[in-house]
PDB file of C-alpha atoms in Angstrom:
ATOM      1  CA  MET S   1     -66.391 -15.817  79.152  1.00 39.00           C
ATOM      2  CA  ARG S   2     -64.536 -18.141  76.786  1.00 42.00           C
ATOM      3  CA  TYR S   3     -65.382 -15.798  73.868  1.00 39.00           C
ATOM      4  CA  VAL S   4     -63.952 -12.804  75.695  1.00 40.00           C
ATOM      5  CA  SER S   5     -60.814 -14.751  76.589  1.00 44.00           C
ATOM      6  CA  SER S   6     -60.339 -15.791  72.962  1.00 44.00           C
ATOM      7  CA  VAL S   7     -60.661 -12.209  71.765  1.00 44.00           C
ATOM      8  CA  ALA S   8     -58.269 -11.033  74.441  1.00 47.00           C
ATOM      9  CA  LEU S   9     -55.792 -13.745  73.478  1.00 40.00           C
ATOM     10  CA  TYR S  10     -56.133 -12.874  69.780  1.00 42.00           C
ATOM     11  CA  ARG S  11     -55.534  -9.201  70.486  1.00 48.00           C
ATOM     12  CA  SER S  12     -52.573  -9.996  72.680  1.00 49.00           C
ATOM     13  CA  VAL S  13     -50.907 -12.234  70.105  1.00 44.00           C
ATOM     14  CA  SER S  14     -51.706  -9.859  67.219  1.00 50.00           C
ATOM     15  CA  GLY S  15     -50.349  -6.928  69.174  1.00 51.00           C
ATOM     16  CA  GLU S  16     -47.136  -8.768  69.936  1.00 45.00           C
ATOM     17  CA  LEU S  17     -46.680  -9.791  66.304  1.00 47.00           C
ATOM     18  CA  MET S  18     -47.376  -6.263  65.061  1.00 51.00           C
ATOM     19  CA  ALA S  19     -45.053  -4.725  67.603  1.00 47.00           C
ATOM     20  CA  ARG S  20     -42.328  -7.205  66.736  1.00 44.00           C
ATOM     21  CA  ASN S  21     -42.720  -6.420  63.040  1.00 49.00           C
ATOM     22  CA  ILE S  22     -42.576  -2.666  63.623  1.00 54.00           C
ATOM     23  CA  ARG S  23     -39.573  -2.976  65.901  1.00 42.00           C
ATOM     24  CA  ASP S  24     -37.670  -5.148  63.431  1.00 62.00           C
ATOM     25  CA  PRO S  25     -34.953  -2.798  62.111  1.00 60.00           C
ATOM     26  CA  ARG S  26     -34.363  -5.078  59.132  1.00 83.00           C
ATOM     27  CA  SER S  27     -37.938  -5.190  57.798  1.00 90.00           C
ATOM     28  CA  GLN S  28     -37.794  -2.022  55.707  1.00 94.00           C
ATOM     29  CA  GLU S  29     -34.244  -2.700  54.583  1.00 94.00           C
ATOM     30  CA  ARG S  30     -35.195  -6.239  53.511  1.00 95.00           C
ATOM     31  CA  ILE S  31     -38.026  -4.855  51.375  1.00 97.00           C
ATOM     32  CA  VAL S  32     -35.735  -2.305  49.710  1.00 96.00           C
ATOM     33  CA  GLU S  33     -33.103  -4.961  49.016  1.00 96.00           C
ATOM     34  CA  ALA S  34     -35.744  -7.225  47.495  1.00 97.00           C
ATOM     35  CA  ALA S  35     -36.973  -4.403  45.261  1.00 97.00           C
ATOM     36  CA  TRP S  36     -33.362  -3.623  44.317  1.00 96.00           C
ATOM     37  CA  ARG S  37     -32.829  -7.212  43.173  1.00 96.00           C
ATOM     38  CA  LEU S  38     -36.038  -7.175  41.141  1.00 97.00           C
ATOM     39  CA  VAL S  39     -35.209  -3.874  39.438  1.00 94.00           C
ATOM     40  CA  SER S  40     -31.763  -5.253  38.609  1.00 92.00           C
ATOM     41  CA  ARG S  41     -33.263  -8.383  37.058  1.00 92.00           C
ATOM     42  CA  SER S  42     -36.460  -7.098  35.449  1.00 92.00           C
ATOM     43  CA  GLY S  43     -36.380  -3.298  35.361  1.00 91.00           C
ATOM     44  CA  ALA S  44     -38.292  -0.619  37.242  1.00 91.00           C
ATOM     45  CA  GLU S  45     -41.545  -0.782  35.300  1.00 90.00           C
ATOM     46  CA  ALA S  46     -41.884  -4.552  35.629  1.00 92.00           C
ATOM     47  CA  THR S  47     -41.265  -4.495  39.376  1.00 95.00           C
ATOM     48  CA  THR S  48     -44.670  -4.541  41.101  1.00 96.00           C
ATOM     49  CA  MET S  49     -45.576  -4.134  44.747  1.00 97.00           C
ATOM     50  CA  ARG S  50     -46.806  -7.729  44.817  1.00 96.00           C
ATOM     51  CA  ALA S  51     -43.548  -8.994  43.316  1.00 97.00           C
ATOM     52  CA  ILE S  52     -41.557  -6.985  45.849  1.00 97.00           C
ATOM     53  CA  ALA S  53     -43.536  -8.512  48.702  1.00 97.00           C
ATOM     54  CA  ALA S  54     -42.998 -12.024  47.346  1.00 96.00           C
ATOM     55  CA  GLU S  55     -39.268 -11.445  46.863  1.00 97.00           C
ATOM     56  CA  ALA S  56     -38.950 -10.077  50.399  1.00 96.00           C
ATOM     57  CA  GLY S  57     -41.057 -12.885  51.873  1.00 94.00           C
ATOM     58  CA  VAL S  58     -43.642 -10.512  53.348  1.00 93.00           C
ATOM     59  CA  THR S  59     -47.217  -9.500  52.601  1.00 94.00           C
ATOM     60  CA  THR S  60     -48.122  -6.623  50.316  1.00 95.00           C
ATOM     61  CA  GLY S  61     -49.512  -4.920  53.395  1.00 94.00           C
ATOM     62  CA  SER S  62     -46.062  -5.017  54.963  1.00 94.00           C
ATOM     63  CA  VAL S  63     -44.662  -3.173  51.955  1.00 95.00           C
ATOM     64  CA  THR S  64     -47.347  -0.482  52.092  1.00 94.00           C
ATOM     65  CA  HIS S  65     -46.755  -0.182  55.832  1.00 94.00           C
ATOM     66  CA  TYR S  66     -43.345   1.341  55.058  1.00 94.00           C
ATOM     67  CA  PHE S  67     -43.950   2.849  51.607  1.00 94.00           C
ATOM     68  CA  GLU S  68     -46.889   4.893  50.331  1.00 92.00           C
ATOM     69  CA  ASP S  69     -46.695   3.653  46.746  1.00 93.00           C
ATOM     70  CA  LYS S  70     -44.395   2.172  44.143  1.00 93.00           C
ATOM     71  CA  ALA S  71     -42.725   5.513  43.431  1.00 90.00           C
ATOM     72  CA  ASP S  72     -41.782   5.692  47.102  1.00 92.00           C
ATOM     73  CA  VAL S  73     -40.196   2.220  46.895  1.00 94.00           C
ATOM     74  CA  MET S  74     -38.346   3.074  43.679  1.00 92.00           C
ATOM     75  CA  THR S  75     -36.886   6.198  45.260  1.00 89.00           C
ATOM     76  CA  ALA S  76     -35.646   4.045  48.163  1.00 91.00           C
ATOM     77  CA  VAL S  77     -34.150   1.558  45.682  1.00 92.00           C
ATOM     78  CA  LEU S  78     -32.171   4.257  43.919  1.00 88.00           C
ATOM     79  CA  GLU S  79     -31.009   5.730  47.213  1.00 88.00           C
ATOM     80  CA  HIS S  80     -29.916   2.235  48.266  1.00 91.00           C
ATOM     81  CA  ASN S  81     -28.033   1.852  44.993  1.00 90.00           C
ATOM     82  CA  ASN S  82     -26.289   5.201  45.452  1.00 87.00           C
ATOM     83  CA  ARG S  83     -25.338   4.367  49.039  1.00 89.00           C
ATOM     84  CA  TYR S  84     -23.887   1.075  47.831  1.00 91.00           C
ATOM     85  CA  SER S  85     -21.754   2.868  45.237  1.00 90.00           C
ATOM     86  CA  LEU S  86     -20.605   5.435  47.803  1.00 90.00           C
ATOM     87  CA  GLN S  87     -19.701   2.671  50.252  1.00 92.00           C
ATOM     88  CA  ARG S  88     -17.601   0.926  47.596  1.00 92.00           C
ATOM     89  CA  ILE S  89     -15.770   4.158  46.733  1.00 93.00           C
ATOM     90  CA  THR S  90     -15.145   5.043  50.373  1.00 93.00           C
ATOM     91  CA  GLU S  91     -13.864   1.599  51.318  1.00 95.00           C
ATOM     92  CA  ALA S  92     -11.713   1.261  48.198  1.00 94.00           C
ATOM     93  CA  SER S  93      -9.954   4.607  48.623  1.00 94.00           C
ATOM     94  CA  GLU S  94      -9.498   4.536  52.401  1.00 95.00           C
ATOM     95  CA  GLY S  95      -5.929   5.431  53.321  1.00 96.00           C
ATOM     96  CA  LEU S  96      -4.962   6.184  49.701  1.00 97.00           C
ATOM     97  CA  ARG S  97      -4.103   9.434  47.941  1.00 97.00           C
ATOM     98  CA  GLY S  98      -3.053  10.665  44.530  1.00 97.00           C
ATOM     99  CA  LEU S  99      -3.210   8.286  41.570  1.00 96.00           C
ATOM    100  CA  ALA S 100      -3.681   5.273  43.832  1.00 97.00           C
ATOM    101  CA  ALA S 101      -6.876   6.832  45.182  1.00 97.00           C
ATOM    102  CA  VAL S 102      -7.997   7.838  41.684  1.00 97.00           C
ATOM    103  CA  ARG S 103      -7.535   4.288  40.456  1.00 96.00           C
ATOM    104  CA  ALA S 104      -9.364   2.839  43.467  1.00 95.00           C
ATOM    105  CA  CYS S 105     -12.327   5.221  43.108  1.00 94.00           C
ATOM    106  CA  ALA S 106     -12.668   4.437  39.412  1.00 94.00           C
ATOM    107  CA  LEU S 107     -12.266   0.696  39.806  1.00 91.00           C
ATOM    108  CA  ALA S 108     -14.861   0.632  42.606  1.00 91.00           C
ATOM    109  CA  LEU S 109     -17.539   1.531  40.046  1.00 89.00           C
ATOM    110  CA  MET S 110     -16.384  -0.692  37.209  1.00 87.00           C
ATOM    111  CA  PRO S 111     -18.376  -3.915  36.646  1.00 81.00           C
ATOM    112  CA  THR S 112     -15.739  -6.455  37.578  1.00 78.00           C
ATOM    113  CA  GLU S 113     -17.997  -8.415  39.949  1.00 79.00           C
ATOM    114  CA  ALA S 114     -21.676  -9.358  40.212  1.00 79.00           C
ATOM    115  CA  GLY S 115     -22.630  -6.771  42.839  1.00 84.00           C
ATOM    116  CA  VAL S 116     -21.371  -3.870  40.738  1.00 86.00           C
ATOM    117  CA  MET S 117     -23.066  -5.231  37.641  1.00 85.00           C
ATOM    118  CA  SER S 118     -26.361  -5.278  39.536  1.00 88.00           C
ATOM    119  CA  MET S 119     -25.693  -1.695  40.587  1.00 89.00           C
ATOM    120  CA  TRP S 120     -25.257  -0.671  36.957  1.00 87.00           C
ATOM    121  CA  ARG S 121     -28.388  -2.549  35.891  1.00 87.00           C
ATOM    122  CA  VAL S 122     -30.389  -0.583  38.452  1.00 88.00           C
ATOM    123  CA  TRP S 123     -29.008   2.731  37.207  1.00 85.00           C
ATOM    124  CA  LEU S 124     -29.757   1.701  33.610  1.00 83.00           C
ATOM    125  CA  ALA S 125     -33.265   0.611  34.535  1.00 85.00           C
ATOM    126  CA  PHE S 126     -34.077   4.093  35.825  1.00 83.00           C
ATOM    127  CA  TRP S 127     -32.261   6.002  33.115  1.00 79.00           C
ATOM    128  CA  THR S 128     -34.044   4.142  30.327  1.00 74.00           C
ATOM    129  CA  SER S 129     -37.512   4.068  31.905  1.00 72.00           C
ATOM    130  CA  GLY S 130     -37.599   7.610  33.304  1.00 64.00           C
ATOM    131  CA  TYR S 131     -39.345   6.277  36.422  1.00 61.00           C
ATOM    132  CA  PRO S 132     -39.568   7.851  38.874  1.00 58.00           C
ATOM    133  CA  ASP S 133     -39.083  11.454  37.756  1.00 56.00           C
ATOM    134  CA  PRO S 134     -35.312  12.070  37.767  1.00 48.00           C
ATOM    135  CA  SER S 135     -35.918  15.668  38.795  1.00 42.00           C
ATOM    136  CA  GLY S 136     -37.140  14.408  42.155  1.00 41.00           C
ATOM    137  CA  ALA S 137     -35.221  12.453  44.779  1.00 39.00           C
ATOM    138  CA  TRP S 138     -32.779  10.757  42.408  1.00 41.00           C
ATOM    139  CA  GLU S 139     -29.975  13.333  42.720  1.00 51.00           C
ATOM    140  CA  LEU S 140     -28.056  11.481  40.032  1.00 53.00           C
ATOM    141  CA  GLN S 141     -26.213  14.565  38.819  1.00 53.00           C
ATOM    142  CA  GLY S 142     -25.436  15.574  42.385  1.00 59.00           C
ATOM    143  CA  GLY S 143     -23.959  12.145  43.007  1.00 74.00           C
ATOM    144  CA  TYR S 144     -21.763  12.378  39.916  1.00 81.00           C
ATOM    145  CA  HIS S 145     -20.606  15.894  40.756  1.00 83.00           C
ATOM    146  CA  SER S 146     -19.628  14.739  44.233  1.00 85.00           C
ATOM    147  CA  TRP S 147     -17.657  11.818  42.759  1.00 88.00           C
ATOM    148  CA  ARG S 148     -15.971  14.106  40.226  1.00 90.00           C
ATOM    149  CA  ASP S 149     -14.994  16.612  42.939  1.00 92.00           C
ATOM    150  CA  GLY S 150     -13.411  13.759  44.879  1.00 93.00           C
ATOM    151  CA  MET S 151     -11.482  12.670  41.807  1.00 95.00           C
ATOM    152  CA  ARG S 152     -10.278  16.240  41.219  1.00 96.00           C
ATOM    153  CA  ALA S 153      -9.054  16.390  44.813  1.00 97.00           C
ATOM    154  CA  HIS S 154      -7.084  13.158  44.391  1.00 97.00           C
ATOM    155  CA  LEU S 155      -5.688  14.355  41.060  1.00 97.00           C
ATOM    156  CA  ALA S 156      -4.563  17.548  42.810  1.00 97.00           C
ATOM    157  CA  GLU S 157      -2.787  15.338  45.358  1.00 98.00           C
ATOM    158  CA  ALA S 158      -1.093  13.549  42.466  1.00 97.00           C
ATOM    159  CA  VAL S 159       0.130  16.895  41.133  1.00 96.00           C
ATOM    160  CA  ARG S 160       1.529  17.870  44.534  1.00 97.00           C
ATOM    161  CA  ASP S 161       3.183  14.455  44.881  1.00 96.00           C
ATOM    162  CA  GLY S 162       4.788  14.763  41.449  1.00 95.00           C
ATOM    163  CA  GLU S 163       2.870  11.815  39.985  1.00 96.00           C
ATOM    164  CA  ILE S 164       1.334  13.859  37.180  1.00 95.00           C
ATOM    165  CA  PRO S 165       2.488  17.138  35.607  1.00 94.00           C
ATOM    166  CA  SER S 166       1.086  20.483  36.649  1.00 93.00           C
ATOM    167  CA  GLY S 167      -0.916  22.510  34.170  1.00 92.00           C
ATOM    168  CA  LEU S 168      -3.508  19.827  33.481  1.00 93.00           C
ATOM    169  CA  ASN S 169      -7.190  20.720  33.582  1.00 95.00           C
ATOM    170  CA  LEU S 170      -8.134  18.501  36.513  1.00 95.00           C
ATOM    171  CA  ARG S 171     -11.887  18.862  36.022  1.00 94.00           C
ATOM    172  CA  TYR S 172     -11.477  17.754  32.426  1.00 95.00           C
ATOM    173  CA  GLU S 173      -9.334  14.815  33.501  1.00 95.00           C
ATOM    174  CA  ALA S 174     -11.871  13.814  36.155  1.00 95.00           C
ATOM    175  CA  ASP S 175     -14.641  13.943  33.545  1.00 94.00           C
ATOM    176  CA  ARG S 176     -12.571  11.788  31.189  1.00 94.00           C
ATOM    177  CA  ILE S 177     -12.155   9.182  33.887  1.00 95.00           C
ATOM    178  CA  GLY S 178     -15.897   9.381  34.561  1.00 91.00           C
ATOM    179  CA  ALA S 179     -16.579   8.818  30.864  1.00 91.00           C
ATOM    180  CA  LEU S 180     -14.329   5.755  30.892  1.00 91.00           C
ATOM    181  CA  VAL S 181     -16.085   4.322  33.949  1.00 89.00           C
ATOM    182  CA  ALA S 182     -19.530   4.987  32.482  1.00 85.00           C
ATOM    183  CA  GLY S 183     -18.503   3.585  29.108  1.00 84.00           C
ATOM    184  CA  VAL S 184     -17.337   0.333  30.656  1.00 82.00           C
ATOM    185  CA  GLY S 185     -20.515   0.080  32.735  1.00 78.00           C
ATOM    186  CA  LEU S 186     -22.891   0.907  29.889  1.00 76.00           C
ATOM    187  CA  VAL S 187     -21.257  -0.736  26.885  1.00 71.00           C
ATOM    188  CA  PHE S 188     -19.353  -3.799  28.039  1.00 66.00           C
ATOM    189  CA  GLY S 189     -21.697  -4.922  30.805  1.00 60.00           C
ATOM    190  CA  PRO S 190     -21.820  -8.612  31.792  1.00 55.00           C
ATOM    191  CA  ALA S 191     -18.758  -9.500  29.703  1.00 54.00           C
ATOM    192  CA  HIS S 192     -16.626  -7.982  32.452  1.00 54.00           C
ATOM    193  CA  LEU S 193     -17.820 -10.497  35.004  1.00 56.00           C
ATOM    194  CA  ASN S 194     -15.360 -13.058  33.682  1.00 59.00           C
ATOM    195  CA  ARG S 195     -11.608 -13.028  34.264  1.00 56.00           C
ATOM    196  CA  ALA S 196     -10.715 -11.857  30.759  1.00 55.00           C
ATOM    197  CA  GLY S 197     -13.165  -8.973  30.966  1.00 63.00           C
ATOM    198  CA  SER S 198     -11.852  -7.892  34.356  1.00 72.00           C
ATOM    199  CA  THR S 199      -8.276  -7.973  33.079  1.00 78.00           C
ATOM    200  CA  ARG S 200      -9.232  -5.853  30.079  1.00 80.00           C
ATOM    201  CA  THR S 201     -10.988  -3.342  32.345  1.00 81.00           C
ATOM    202  CA  LEU S 202      -7.899  -2.980  34.520  1.00 84.00           C
ATOM    203  CA  ARG S 203      -5.696  -2.508  31.458  1.00 88.00           C
ATOM    204  CA  MET S 204      -7.958   0.199  30.034  1.00 89.00           C
ATOM    205  CA  LEU S 205      -7.970   2.086  33.329  1.00 91.00           C
ATOM    206  CA  ASP S 206      -4.213   1.754  33.872  1.00 93.00           C
ATOM    207  CA  ASP S 207      -3.448   2.857  30.290  1.00 93.00           C
ATOM    208  CA  HIS S 208      -5.697   5.851  30.801  1.00 93.00           C
ATOM    209  CA  LEU S 209      -3.982   6.851  34.052  1.00 94.00           C
ATOM    210  CA  ALA S 210      -0.573   6.354  32.470  1.00 94.00           C
ATOM    211  CA  GLY S 211      -1.559   8.825  29.764  1.00 92.00           C
ATOM    212  CA  ILE S 212      -2.507  11.371  32.417  1.00 93.00           C
ATOM    213  CA  ALA S 213       0.795  10.818  34.229  1.00 92.00           C
ATOM    214  CA  GLU S 214       2.662  11.468  30.989  1.00 88.00           C
ATOM    215  CA  GLY S 215       0.618  14.603  30.305  1.00 76.00           C
ATOM    216  CA  VAL S 216      -0.482  13.200  26.964  1.00 59.00           C
ATOM    217  CA  HIS S 217      -3.965  14.735  27.131  1.00 53.00           C
ATOM    218  CA  ARG S 218      -4.514  18.368  28.029  1.00 49.00           C
ATOM    219  CA  GLY S 219      -8.041  19.793  28.116  1.00 49.00           C
TER     220      GLY S 219
END
């Protein structure tokens, strides 16, 4: 009788713990965030399932409960990174239009603070390792095209508002801004986390936008 009661108690407690873990809406998100931090620090290839579990403070079994394999986790990491970038762009440009919105959307992706630098390290980790297959769920090009279309729309607002001259090739101008943002993220990197680097980033962006406003460059 005591044996049966112990088994029943064990099953009851185990069931409650399992149910609580499954119901926890933060469990999967915590694992993805832990993997995101590891990829940012060590790269995609060096990030193992065991390391992810340790970083998240869970068991490896908890990770495999939500993700089939490492590729599945890496896809979630990149999606998390892209959502983070989209959130920054959306929040930065809310209520703005024209050149003010263009500047905000560009600055939101420039590495002027630690969170954005981590975002760029994650992108670089995937671009340089080729893992997982970029033809799969990455949608990197789709994400850029969406950002560029948004920039073109804000540039068109700037034309209508008289901030920049008409006759400019707005797709070309949006691509030039994208090249500036990518160049800062890829080339300058951690140097822009200090005050001098941030000031230089702002000056580069503002000089670039001033050139567009003056119609200096025509594609």
